[in-house]
Amino acid sequence: MRVNEPRIVKKYPNRRLYDTEESRYVTLADVQQLVRRGINVKVVDSQSGRDITRGILIQIITEQETAGEPLFTTEMLVRFIRFYDEAVHEAFSGYLDQSLRFFAEQQRDFNDRMRDVLGGRATWDITEMTRRNLEFWKGMQDQFFKAAVFPAGSHDPKRDPSTPSVEAKPPAVGEDPSSTGPKGGDSR
């Protein structure tokens, strides 16, 4: 098998999975471990040759979600289902894909930096990583809301929609918050 070619797993009518590289039957848990190790896997129907990888991966996720601690809350799953019927389906799919790719990249960067720190080769700078993360998520959020045709700024999570958009300035040092002048009145 060449480096970039996927590892072929065949699914037989008896629902058994067969790893063609290792010439042995495997379980869904074995396929899950291959994926976790970063091995590109392609599952095909043994009779038709049709690619059924997506269905097998969804089956793995379903089993993971029903056992132990689920990754997705019920509310998240409801939102996923609703996005299938809405005009933002494609934008949401792209947003989710980019978010997962970015998360994986950040996880790799974090692991590399921690390895460097523990190996004494470099200083780990969490501030820079946080800044990059915030920039990325802000850009992703803006792209998502533009694609979803929300007006710019209407998705600001810090703004309470029940309050006016004019921001009040905090009182200056030494200023009484209940008055407009300095504390104790004007001493002139």
PDB file of C-alpha atoms in Angstrom:
ATOM      1  CA  MET A   1       0.000   0.000   0.000  1.00  0.00           C
ATOM      2  CA  ARG A   2       1.282   3.445  -0.912  1.00  0.00           C
ATOM      3  CA  VAL A   3       1.494   6.131   1.755  1.00  0.00           C
ATOM      4  CA  ASN A   4      -1.556   8.233   0.733  1.00  0.00           C
ATOM      5  CA  GLU A   5      -3.830   5.371  -0.271  1.00  0.00           C
ATOM      6  CA  PRO A   6      -6.528   4.485   2.217  1.00  0.00           C
ATOM      7  CA  ARG A   7      -6.542   1.207   4.045  1.00  0.00           C
ATOM      8  CA  ILE A   8      -9.368  -0.874   2.589  1.00  0.00           C
ATOM      9  CA  VAL A   9     -11.844  -2.572   4.886  1.00  0.00           C
ATOM     10  CA  LYS A  10     -14.575  -4.664   3.267  1.00  0.00           C
ATOM     11  CA  LYS A  11     -18.002  -5.093   4.790  1.00  0.00           C
ATOM     12  CA  TYR A  12     -19.635  -8.429   4.038  1.00  0.00           C
ATOM     13  CA  PRO A  13     -23.372  -9.249   3.970  1.00  0.00           C
ATOM     14  CA  ASN A  14     -23.013 -10.987   7.344  1.00  0.00           C
ATOM     15  CA  ARG A  15     -22.083  -7.505   8.703  1.00  0.00           C
ATOM     16  CA  ARG A  16     -18.480  -8.509   9.344  1.00  0.00           C
ATOM     17  CA  LEU A  17     -15.623  -6.168   8.490  1.00  0.00           C
ATOM     18  CA  TYR A  18     -12.448  -7.474   6.847  1.00  0.00           C
ATOM     19  CA  ASP A  19      -9.143  -5.550   6.898  1.00  0.00           C
ATOM     20  CA  THR A  20      -7.551  -6.320   3.529  1.00  0.00           C
ATOM     21  CA  GLU A  21      -4.093  -5.145   4.619  1.00  0.00           C
ATOM     22  CA  GLU A  22      -3.881  -7.404   7.661  1.00  0.00           C
ATOM     23  CA  SER A  23      -6.026 -10.163   6.105  1.00  0.00           C
ATOM     24  CA  ARG A  24      -8.243 -10.512   9.162  1.00  0.00           C
ATOM     25  CA  TYR A  25     -11.728  -9.709  10.382  1.00  0.00           C
ATOM     26  CA  VAL A  26     -11.982  -6.547  12.479  1.00  0.00           C
ATOM     27  CA  THR A  27     -14.574  -4.866  14.671  1.00  0.00           C
ATOM     28  CA  LEU A  28     -15.891  -1.309  14.672  1.00  0.00           C
ATOM     29  CA  ALA A  29     -13.587  -0.707  17.640  1.00  0.00           C
ATOM     30  CA  ASP A  30     -10.621  -1.774  15.475  1.00  0.00           C
ATOM     31  CA  VAL A  31     -11.683   0.641  12.722  1.00  0.00           C
ATOM     32  CA  GLN A  32     -12.065   3.363  15.347  1.00  0.00           C
ATOM     33  CA  GLN A  33      -8.502   2.728  16.560  1.00  0.00           C
ATOM     34  CA  LEU A  34      -7.161   2.940  12.990  1.00  0.00           C
ATOM     35  CA  VAL A  35      -8.860   6.326  12.576  1.00  0.00           C
ATOM     36  CA  ARG A  36      -7.527   7.538  15.942  1.00  0.00           C
ATOM     37  CA  ARG A  37      -4.006   6.554  14.920  1.00  0.00           C
ATOM     38  CA  GLY A  38      -4.353   8.766  11.842  1.00  0.00           C
ATOM     39  CA  ILE A  39      -4.705   5.951   9.294  1.00  0.00           C
ATOM     40  CA  ASN A  40      -6.869   6.837   6.311  1.00  0.00           C
ATOM     41  CA  VAL A  41      -9.559   4.130   6.112  1.00  0.00           C
ATOM     42  CA  LYS A  42     -12.003   3.364   3.312  1.00  0.00           C
ATOM     43  CA  VAL A  43     -14.824   0.897   3.956  1.00  0.00           C
ATOM     44  CA  VAL A  44     -16.415  -0.675   0.889  1.00  0.00           C
ATOM     45  CA  ASP A  45     -19.365  -3.000   0.426  1.00  0.00           C
ATOM     46  CA  SER A  46     -17.900  -6.379  -0.579  1.00  0.00           C
ATOM     47  CA  GLN A  47     -20.613  -7.072  -3.166  1.00  0.00           C
ATOM     48  CA  SER A  48     -21.133  -3.713  -4.868  1.00  0.00           C
ATOM     49  CA  GLY A  49     -17.759  -2.075  -4.168  1.00  0.00           C
ATOM     50  CA  ARG A  50     -19.660   1.041  -3.048  1.00  0.00           C
ATOM     51  CA  ASP A  51     -17.867   3.328  -0.557  1.00  0.00           C
ATOM     52  CA  ILE A  52     -19.733   3.070   2.770  1.00  0.00           C
ATOM     53  CA  THR A  53     -17.080   4.733   4.933  1.00  0.00           C
ATOM     54  CA  ARG A  54     -19.343   7.581   6.027  1.00  0.00           C
ATOM     55  CA  GLY A  55     -22.013   5.205   7.312  1.00  0.00           C
ATOM     56  CA  ILE A  56     -19.455   3.176   9.272  1.00  0.00           C
ATOM     57  CA  LEU A  57     -17.985   6.343  10.810  1.00  0.00           C
ATOM     58  CA  ILE A  58     -21.469   7.520  11.815  1.00  0.00           C
ATOM     59  CA  GLN A  59     -22.067   4.093  13.364  1.00  0.00           C
ATOM     60  CA  ILE A  60     -18.831   4.455  15.373  1.00  0.00           C
ATOM     61  CA  ILE A  61     -19.876   7.933  16.552  1.00  0.00           C
ATOM     62  CA  THR A  62     -23.332   6.640  17.502  1.00  0.00           C
ATOM     63  CA  GLU A  63     -21.814   3.869  19.601  1.00  0.00           C
ATOM     64  CA  GLN A  64     -19.448   6.353  21.265  1.00  0.00           C
ATOM     65  CA  GLU A  65     -22.333   8.731  22.013  1.00  0.00           C
ATOM     66  CA  THR A  66     -24.442   6.021  23.674  1.00  0.00           C
ATOM     67  CA  ALA A  67     -21.608   4.684  25.837  1.00  0.00           C
ATOM     68  CA  GLY A  68     -19.984   6.788  28.556  1.00  0.00           C
ATOM     69  CA  GLU A  69     -19.773  10.561  28.304  1.00  0.00           C
ATOM     70  CA  PRO A  70     -21.338  11.860  25.078  1.00  0.00           C
ATOM     71  CA  LEU A  71     -19.553  14.564  23.115  1.00  0.00           C
ATOM     72  CA  PHE A  72     -22.764  16.126  21.792  1.00  0.00           C
ATOM     73  CA  THR A  73     -25.544  17.441  24.008  1.00  0.00           C
ATOM     74  CA  THR A  74     -29.168  16.897  23.056  1.00  0.00           C
ATOM     75  CA  GLU A  75     -29.435  20.610  22.236  1.00  0.00           C
ATOM     76  CA  MET A  76     -26.460  20.366  19.856  1.00  0.00           C
ATOM     77  CA  LEU A  77     -28.004  17.383  18.074  1.00  0.00           C
ATOM     78  CA  VAL A  78     -31.314  19.249  17.726  1.00  0.00           C
ATOM     79  CA  ARG A  79     -29.455  22.182  16.142  1.00  0.00           C
ATOM     80  CA  PHE A  80     -27.631  19.825  13.760  1.00  0.00           C
ATOM     81  CA  ILE A  81     -30.939  18.349  12.633  1.00  0.00           C
ATOM     82  CA  ARG A  82     -32.471  21.786  12.139  1.00  0.00           C
ATOM     83  CA  PHE A  83     -29.533  22.910  10.004  1.00  0.00           C
ATOM     84  CA  TYR A  84     -30.298  20.117   7.526  1.00  0.00           C
ATOM     85  CA  ASP A  85     -33.488  21.913   6.540  1.00  0.00           C
ATOM     86  CA  GLU A  86     -32.285  25.490   6.586  1.00  0.00           C
ATOM     87  CA  ALA A  87     -30.607  27.619   3.956  1.00  0.00           C
ATOM     88  CA  VAL A  88     -27.466  27.819   6.118  1.00  0.00           C
ATOM     89  CA  HIS A  89     -26.807  24.058   5.750  1.00  0.00           C
ATOM     90  CA  GLU A  90     -23.762  24.531   3.504  1.00  0.00           C
ATOM     91  CA  ALA A  91     -22.379  27.414   5.564  1.00  0.00           C
ATOM     92  CA  PHE A  92     -22.791  25.410   8.778  1.00  0.00           C
ATOM     93  CA  SER A  93     -21.098  22.372   7.254  1.00  0.00           C
ATOM     94  CA  GLY A  94     -18.119  24.489   6.132  1.00  0.00           C
ATOM     95  CA  TYR A  95     -17.974  26.256   9.493  1.00  0.00           C
ATOM     96  CA  LEU A  96     -17.969  22.970  11.387  1.00  0.00           C
ATOM     97  CA  ASP A  97     -15.335  21.464   9.100  1.00  0.00           C
ATOM     98  CA  GLN A  98     -13.015  24.469   9.420  1.00  0.00           C
ATOM     99  CA  SER A  99     -13.547  24.580  13.189  1.00  0.00           C
ATOM    100  CA  LEU A 100     -12.587  20.916  13.594  1.00  0.00           C
ATOM    101  CA  ARG A 101      -9.538  21.340  11.346  1.00  0.00           C
ATOM    102  CA  PHE A 102      -8.433  24.381  13.317  1.00  0.00           C
ATOM    103  CA  PHE A 103      -8.983  22.589  16.623  1.00  0.00           C
ATOM    104  CA  ALA A 104      -6.860  19.638  15.437  1.00  0.00           C
ATOM    105  CA  GLU A 105      -4.117  22.027  14.272  1.00  0.00           C
ATOM    106  CA  GLN A 106      -4.133  23.841  17.618  1.00  0.00           C
ATOM    107  CA  GLN A 107      -4.003  20.535  19.467  1.00  0.00           C
ATOM    108  CA  ARG A 108      -0.947  19.506  17.410  1.00  0.00           C
ATOM    109  CA  ASP A 109       0.694  22.900  18.048  1.00  0.00           C
ATOM    110  CA  PHE A 110      -0.038  22.607  21.758  1.00  0.00           C
ATOM    111  CA  ASN A 111       1.433  19.094  21.933  1.00  0.00           C
ATOM    112  CA  ASP A 112       4.528  20.177  19.967  1.00  0.00           C
ATOM    113  CA  ARG A 113       5.064  23.199  22.212  1.00  0.00           C
ATOM    114  CA  MET A 114       4.601  21.147  25.362  1.00  0.00           C
ATOM    115  CA  ARG A 115       7.116  18.614  24.057  1.00  0.00           C
ATOM    116  CA  ASP A 116       9.528  21.511  23.448  1.00  0.00           C
ATOM    117  CA  VAL A 117       8.951  22.899  26.941  1.00  0.00           C
ATOM    118  CA  LEU A 118       9.386  19.547  28.613  1.00  0.00           C
ATOM    119  CA  GLY A 119      12.474  18.927  26.494  1.00  0.00           C
ATOM    120  CA  GLY A 120      13.892  22.338  27.474  1.00  0.00           C
ATOM    121  CA  ARG A 121      14.229  23.481  23.844  1.00  0.00           C
ATOM    122  CA  ALA A 122      11.803  26.434  23.807  1.00  0.00           C
ATOM    123  CA  THR A 123       9.513  28.624  25.856  1.00  0.00           C
ATOM    124  CA  TRP A 124       5.822  27.979  25.494  1.00  0.00           C
ATOM    125  CA  ASP A 125       3.791  31.126  24.924  1.00  0.00           C
ATOM    126  CA  ILE A 126       0.122  30.557  25.729  1.00  0.00           C
ATOM    127  CA  THR A 127      -0.655  34.237  25.172  1.00  0.00           C
ATOM    128  CA  GLU A 128       0.258  34.028  21.482  1.00  0.00           C
ATOM    129  CA  MET A 129      -1.741  30.838  21.007  1.00  0.00           C
ATOM    130  CA  THR A 130      -4.757  32.410  22.727  1.00  0.00           C
ATOM    131  CA  ARG A 131      -4.500  35.521  20.542  1.00  0.00           C
ATOM    132  CA  ARG A 132      -4.385  33.375  17.386  1.00  0.00           C
ATOM    133  CA  ASN A 133      -7.341  31.300  18.568  1.00  0.00           C
ATOM    134  CA  LEU A 134      -9.437  34.389  19.268  1.00  0.00           C
ATOM    135  CA  GLU A 135      -8.618  35.894  15.857  1.00  0.00           C
ATOM    136  CA  PHE A 136      -9.503  32.661  14.111  1.00  0.00           C
ATOM    137  CA  TRP A 137     -12.811  32.149  15.942  1.00  0.00           C
ATOM    138  CA  LYS A 138     -13.830  35.773  15.403  1.00  0.00           C
ATOM    139  CA  GLY A 139     -13.145  35.395  11.677  1.00  0.00           C
ATOM    140  CA  MET A 140     -14.996  32.083  11.537  1.00  0.00           C
ATOM    141  CA  GLN A 141     -17.971  33.541  13.379  1.00  0.00           C
ATOM    142  CA  ASP A 142     -18.085  36.542  11.050  1.00  0.00           C
ATOM    143  CA  GLN A 143     -17.942  34.277   7.978  1.00  0.00           C
ATOM    144  CA  PHE A 144     -20.682  32.041   9.355  1.00  0.00           C
ATOM    145  CA  PHE A 145     -23.024  34.919  10.121  1.00  0.00           C
ATOM    146  CA  LYS A 146     -22.353  36.558   6.745  1.00  0.00           C
ATOM    147  CA  ALA A 147     -23.215  33.277   5.042  1.00  0.00           C
ATOM    148  CA  ALA A 148     -26.309  32.978   7.238  1.00  0.00           C
ATOM    149  CA  VAL A 149     -27.314  36.514   6.104  1.00  0.00           C
ATOM    150  CA  PHE A 150     -27.336  38.072   9.571  1.00  0.00           C
ATOM    151  CA  PRO A 151     -26.516  41.792   9.614  1.00  0.00           C
ATOM    152  CA  ALA A 152     -22.992  42.659  10.723  1.00  0.00           C
ATOM    153  CA  GLY A 153     -22.673  43.073  14.479  1.00  0.00           C
ATOM    154  CA  SER A 154     -26.035  41.439  15.251  1.00  0.00           C
ATOM    155  CA  HIS A 155     -24.236  38.375  16.580  1.00  0.00           C
ATOM    156  CA  ASP A 156     -22.112  40.146  19.216  1.00  0.00           C
ATOM    157  CA  PRO A 157     -22.309  37.786  22.228  1.00  0.00           C
ATOM    158  CA  LYS A 158     -21.156  40.531  24.647  1.00  0.00           C
ATOM    159  CA  ARG A 159     -24.062  42.841  23.844  1.00  0.00           C
ATOM    160  CA  ASP A 160     -27.290  42.398  25.786  1.00  0.00           C
ATOM    161  CA  PRO A 161     -30.124  43.031  23.281  1.00  0.00           C
ATOM    162  CA  SER A 162     -32.327  44.460  26.061  1.00  0.00           C
ATOM    163  CA  THR A 163     -29.950  47.368  26.715  1.00  0.00           C
ATOM    164  CA  PRO A 164     -29.267  50.374  24.490  1.00  0.00           C
ATOM    165  CA  SER A 165     -26.217  50.137  22.254  1.00  0.00           C
ATOM    166  CA  VAL A 166     -24.643  53.300  23.735  1.00  0.00           C
ATOM    167  CA  GLU A 167     -22.032  52.211  26.246  1.00  0.00           C
ATOM    168  CA  ALA A 168     -21.791  54.104  29.545  1.00  0.00           C
ATOM    169  CA  LYS A 169     -18.320  55.025  30.696  1.00  0.00           C
ATOM    170  CA  PRO A 170     -17.324  53.858  34.177  1.00  0.00           C
ATOM    171  CA  PRO A 171     -16.797  56.633  36.730  1.00  0.00           C
ATOM    172  CA  ALA A 172     -13.305  58.130  36.822  1.00  0.00           C
ATOM    173  CA  VAL A 173     -11.046  57.559  39.828  1.00  0.00           C
ATOM    174  CA  GLY A 174     -12.244  59.749  42.676  1.00  0.00           C
ATOM    175  CA  GLU A 175     -15.603  60.406  40.992  1.00  0.00           C
ATOM    176  CA  ASP A 176     -18.825  59.578  42.806  1.00  0.00           C
ATOM    177  CA  PRO A 177     -20.743  57.132  40.596  1.00  0.00           C
ATOM    178  CA  SER A 178     -24.077  58.721  41.609  1.00  0.00           C
ATOM    179  CA  SER A 179     -23.063  62.255  40.610  1.00  0.00           C
ATOM    180  CA  THR A 180     -21.471  63.865  37.617  1.00  0.00           C
ATOM    181  CA  GLY A 181     -18.805  65.817  39.500  1.00  0.00           C
ATOM    182  CA  PRO A 182     -15.764  64.835  41.574  1.00  0.00           C
ATOM    183  CA  LYS A 183     -16.225  63.362  45.048  1.00  0.00           C
ATOM    184  CA  GLY A 184     -17.060  65.911  47.736  1.00  0.00           C
ATOM    185  CA  GLY A 185     -18.082  68.612  45.235  1.00  0.00           C
ATOM    186  CA  ASP A 186     -15.932  71.243  43.568  1.00  0.00           C
ATOM    187  CA  SER A 187     -13.178  72.494  45.915  1.00  0.00           C
ATOM    188  CA  ARG A 188     -12.459  75.675  43.976  1.00  0.00           C
TER     189      ARG A 188
END
